[in-house]
Short mmCIF file of N, CA and C in Angstrom, two decimals:
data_model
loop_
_atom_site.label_atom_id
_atom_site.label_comp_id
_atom_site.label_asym_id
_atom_site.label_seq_id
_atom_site.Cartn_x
_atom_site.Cartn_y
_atom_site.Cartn_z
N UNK A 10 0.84 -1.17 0.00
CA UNK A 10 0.00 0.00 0.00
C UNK A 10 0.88 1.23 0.00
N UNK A 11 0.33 2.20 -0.92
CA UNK A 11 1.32 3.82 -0.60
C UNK A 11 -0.19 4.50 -0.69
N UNK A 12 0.62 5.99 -0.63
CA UNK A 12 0.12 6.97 -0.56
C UNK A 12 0.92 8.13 -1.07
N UNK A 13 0.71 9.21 -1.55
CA UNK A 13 1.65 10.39 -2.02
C UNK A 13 3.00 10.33 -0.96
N UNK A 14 2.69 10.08 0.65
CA UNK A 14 3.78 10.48 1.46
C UNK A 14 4.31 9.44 1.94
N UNK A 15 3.01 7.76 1.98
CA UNK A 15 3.52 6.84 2.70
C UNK A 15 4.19 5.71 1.67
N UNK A 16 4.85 4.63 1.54
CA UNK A 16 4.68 3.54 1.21
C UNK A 16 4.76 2.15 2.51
N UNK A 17 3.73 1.24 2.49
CA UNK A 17 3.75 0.07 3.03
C UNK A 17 4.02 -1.11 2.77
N UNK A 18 4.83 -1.62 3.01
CA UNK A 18 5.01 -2.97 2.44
C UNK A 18 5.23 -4.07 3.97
N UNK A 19 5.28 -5.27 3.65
CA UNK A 19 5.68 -6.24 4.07
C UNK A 19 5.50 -7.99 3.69
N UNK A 20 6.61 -8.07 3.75
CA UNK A 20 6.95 -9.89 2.75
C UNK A 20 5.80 -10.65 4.01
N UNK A 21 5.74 -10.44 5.10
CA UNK A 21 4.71 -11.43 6.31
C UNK A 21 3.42 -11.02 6.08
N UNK A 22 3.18 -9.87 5.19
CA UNK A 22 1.45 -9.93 5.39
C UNK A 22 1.38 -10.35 4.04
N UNK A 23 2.03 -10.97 3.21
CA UNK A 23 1.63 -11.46 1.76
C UNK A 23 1.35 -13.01 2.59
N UNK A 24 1.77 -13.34 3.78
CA UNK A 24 1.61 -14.66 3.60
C UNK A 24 0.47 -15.07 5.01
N UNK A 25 0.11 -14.16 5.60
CA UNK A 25 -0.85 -14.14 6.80
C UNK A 25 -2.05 -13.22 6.51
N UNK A 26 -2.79 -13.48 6.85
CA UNK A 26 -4.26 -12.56 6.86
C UNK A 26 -3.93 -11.38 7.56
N UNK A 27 -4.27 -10.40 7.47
CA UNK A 27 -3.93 -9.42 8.48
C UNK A 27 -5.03 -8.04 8.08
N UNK A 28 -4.86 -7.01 9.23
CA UNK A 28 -5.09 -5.30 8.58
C UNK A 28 -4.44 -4.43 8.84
N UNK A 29 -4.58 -3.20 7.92
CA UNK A 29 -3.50 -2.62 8.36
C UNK A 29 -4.35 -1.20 8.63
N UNK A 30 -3.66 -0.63 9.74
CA UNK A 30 -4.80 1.19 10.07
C UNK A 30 -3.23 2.17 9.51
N UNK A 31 -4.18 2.86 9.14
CA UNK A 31 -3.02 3.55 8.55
C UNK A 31 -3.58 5.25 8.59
N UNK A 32 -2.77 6.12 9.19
CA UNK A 32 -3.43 7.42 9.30
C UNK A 32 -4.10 8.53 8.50
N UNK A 33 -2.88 8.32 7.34
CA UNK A 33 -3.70 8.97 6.37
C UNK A 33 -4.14 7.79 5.03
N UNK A 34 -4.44 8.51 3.95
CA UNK A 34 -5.48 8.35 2.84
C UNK A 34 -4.10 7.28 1.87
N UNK A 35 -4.97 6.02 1.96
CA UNK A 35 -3.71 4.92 1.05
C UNK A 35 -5.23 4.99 -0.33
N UNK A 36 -3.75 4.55 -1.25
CA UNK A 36 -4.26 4.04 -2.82
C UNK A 36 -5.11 2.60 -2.50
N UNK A 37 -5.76 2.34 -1.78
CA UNK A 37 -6.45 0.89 -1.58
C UNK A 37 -8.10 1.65 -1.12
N UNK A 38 -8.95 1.05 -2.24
CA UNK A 38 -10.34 1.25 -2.11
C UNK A 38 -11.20 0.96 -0.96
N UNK A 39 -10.07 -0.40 -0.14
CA UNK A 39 -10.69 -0.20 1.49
C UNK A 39 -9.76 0.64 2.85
N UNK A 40 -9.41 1.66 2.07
CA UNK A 40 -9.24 2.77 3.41
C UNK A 40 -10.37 3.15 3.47
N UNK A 41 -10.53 3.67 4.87
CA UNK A 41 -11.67 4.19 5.73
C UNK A 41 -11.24 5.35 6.69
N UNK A 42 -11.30 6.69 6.36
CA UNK A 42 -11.69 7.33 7.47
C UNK A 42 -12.19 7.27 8.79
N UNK A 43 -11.43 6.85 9.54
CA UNK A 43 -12.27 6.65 11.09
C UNK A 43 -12.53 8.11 12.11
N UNK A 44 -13.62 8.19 12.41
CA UNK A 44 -14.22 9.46 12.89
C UNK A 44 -13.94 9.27 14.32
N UNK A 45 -13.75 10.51 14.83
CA UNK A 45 -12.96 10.54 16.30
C UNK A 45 -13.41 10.17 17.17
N UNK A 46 -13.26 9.36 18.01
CA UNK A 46 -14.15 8.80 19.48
C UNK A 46 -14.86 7.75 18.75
N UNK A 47 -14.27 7.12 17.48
CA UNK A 47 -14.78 6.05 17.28
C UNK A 47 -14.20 4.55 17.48
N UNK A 48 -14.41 3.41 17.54
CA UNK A 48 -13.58 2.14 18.23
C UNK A 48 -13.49 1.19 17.36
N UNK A 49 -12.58 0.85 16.98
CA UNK A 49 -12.62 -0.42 15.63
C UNK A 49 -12.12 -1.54 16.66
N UNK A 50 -12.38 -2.95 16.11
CA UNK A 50 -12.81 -4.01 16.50
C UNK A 50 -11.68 -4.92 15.25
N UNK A 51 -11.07 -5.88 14.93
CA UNK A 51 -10.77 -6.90 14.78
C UNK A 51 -10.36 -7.95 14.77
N UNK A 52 -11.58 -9.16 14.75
CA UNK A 52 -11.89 -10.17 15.02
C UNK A 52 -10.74 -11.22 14.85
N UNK A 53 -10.88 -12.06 15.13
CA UNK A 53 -10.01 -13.59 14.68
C UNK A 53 -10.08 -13.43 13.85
N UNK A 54 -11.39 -13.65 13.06
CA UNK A 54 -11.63 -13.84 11.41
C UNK A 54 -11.53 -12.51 10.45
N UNK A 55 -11.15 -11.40 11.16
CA UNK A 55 -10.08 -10.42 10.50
C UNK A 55 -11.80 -9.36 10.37
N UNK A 56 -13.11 -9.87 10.74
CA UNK A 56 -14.13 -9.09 10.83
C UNK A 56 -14.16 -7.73 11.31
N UNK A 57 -14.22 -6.81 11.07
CA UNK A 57 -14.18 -5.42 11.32
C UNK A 57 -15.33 -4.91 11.92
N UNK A 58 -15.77 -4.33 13.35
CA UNK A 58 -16.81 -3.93 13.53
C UNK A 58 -16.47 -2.53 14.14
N UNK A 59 -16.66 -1.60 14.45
CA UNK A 59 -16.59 0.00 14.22
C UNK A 59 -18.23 0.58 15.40
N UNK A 60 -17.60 1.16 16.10
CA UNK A 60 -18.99 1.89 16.62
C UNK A 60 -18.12 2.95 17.50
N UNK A 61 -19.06 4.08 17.08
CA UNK A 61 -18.67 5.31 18.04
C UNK A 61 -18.98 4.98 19.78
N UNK A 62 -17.58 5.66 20.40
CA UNK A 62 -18.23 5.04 22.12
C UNK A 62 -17.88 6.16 22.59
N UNK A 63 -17.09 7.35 22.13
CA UNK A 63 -17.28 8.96 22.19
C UNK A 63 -17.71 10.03 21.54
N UNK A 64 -18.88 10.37 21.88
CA UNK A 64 -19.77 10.49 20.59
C UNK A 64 -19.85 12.48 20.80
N UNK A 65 -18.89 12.92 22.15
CA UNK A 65 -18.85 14.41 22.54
C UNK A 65 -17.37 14.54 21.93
N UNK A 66 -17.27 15.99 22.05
CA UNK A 66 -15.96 15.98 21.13
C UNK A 66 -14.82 16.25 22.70
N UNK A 67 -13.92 16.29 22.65
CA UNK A 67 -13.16 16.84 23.84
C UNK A 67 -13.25 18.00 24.60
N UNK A 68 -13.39 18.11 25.63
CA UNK A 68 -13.50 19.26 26.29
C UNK A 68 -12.31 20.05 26.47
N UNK A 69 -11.03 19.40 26.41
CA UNK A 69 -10.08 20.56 26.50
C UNK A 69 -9.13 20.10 25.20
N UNK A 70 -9.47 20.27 23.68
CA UNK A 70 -8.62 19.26 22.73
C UNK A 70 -7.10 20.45 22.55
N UNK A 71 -6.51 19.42 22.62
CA UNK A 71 -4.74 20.45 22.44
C UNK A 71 -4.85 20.79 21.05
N UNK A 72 -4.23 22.14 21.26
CA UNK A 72 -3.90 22.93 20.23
C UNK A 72 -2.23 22.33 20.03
N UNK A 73 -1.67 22.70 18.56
CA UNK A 73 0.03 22.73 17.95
C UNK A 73 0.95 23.48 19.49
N UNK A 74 0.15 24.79 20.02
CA UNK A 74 1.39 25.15 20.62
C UNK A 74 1.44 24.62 22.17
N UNK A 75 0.20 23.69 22.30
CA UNK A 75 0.57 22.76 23.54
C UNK A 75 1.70 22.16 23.57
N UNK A 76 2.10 21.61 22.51
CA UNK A 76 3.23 20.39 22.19
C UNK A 76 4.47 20.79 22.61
N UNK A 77 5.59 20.37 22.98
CA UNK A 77 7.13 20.47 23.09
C UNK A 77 7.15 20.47 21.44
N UNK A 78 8.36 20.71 21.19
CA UNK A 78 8.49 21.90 19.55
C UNK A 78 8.92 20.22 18.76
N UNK A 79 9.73 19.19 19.23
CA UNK A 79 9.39 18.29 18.91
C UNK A 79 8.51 17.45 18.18
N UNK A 80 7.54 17.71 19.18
CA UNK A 80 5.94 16.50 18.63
C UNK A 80 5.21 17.42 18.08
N UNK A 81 5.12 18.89 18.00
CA UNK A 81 4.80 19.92 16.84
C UNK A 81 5.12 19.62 15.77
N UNK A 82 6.24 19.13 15.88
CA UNK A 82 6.99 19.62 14.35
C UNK A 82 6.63 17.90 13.41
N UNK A 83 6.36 16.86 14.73
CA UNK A 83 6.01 15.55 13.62
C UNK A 83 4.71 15.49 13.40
N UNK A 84 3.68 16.56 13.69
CA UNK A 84 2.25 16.73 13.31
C UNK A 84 2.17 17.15 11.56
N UNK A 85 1.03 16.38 11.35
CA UNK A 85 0.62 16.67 9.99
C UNK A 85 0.69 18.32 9.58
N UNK A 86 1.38 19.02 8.77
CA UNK A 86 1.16 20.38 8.14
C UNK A 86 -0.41 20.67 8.14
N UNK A 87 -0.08 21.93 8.54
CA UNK A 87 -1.79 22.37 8.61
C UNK A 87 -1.42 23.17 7.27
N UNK A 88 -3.05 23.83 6.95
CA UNK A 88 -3.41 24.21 5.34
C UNK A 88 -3.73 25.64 5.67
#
């Protein structure tokens, strides 16, 4: 799997069932956007089940200049 910024690979998931979450937007028709305060689930049988279990948004959500300049600087570019 890639993406403009990512590429994924691995020789062990060609040969095991697996999934992969991946943060941003891959070239594979089953990426999914997962919406915040939501909970993914997978099963033995690799079944995916998904349900929101925070359904308020944060009451105090950090802003960029909370961060040490560090973990700022490995945040996604804002627009």
């Amino acid at each position: 799997m890639h993406s403009a910024r990512i590429k994924a690979g691995s020789s062990h998931l060609h040969d095991a069932p697996s999934v992969v979450f991946a943060s941003e937007p891959m070239d594979n028709g089953a990426w999914q956007l997962l919406n915040p305060g939501e909970l993914v689930h997978v099963g033995a049988d690799l079944k995916i089940t998904r349900r929101m279990i925070l359904p308020d948004p944060p009451l105090h959500p950090l802003k960029r200049s909370d961060l040490d300049p560090g973990t700022a600087a490995a945040q996604h570019p804002t627009s």
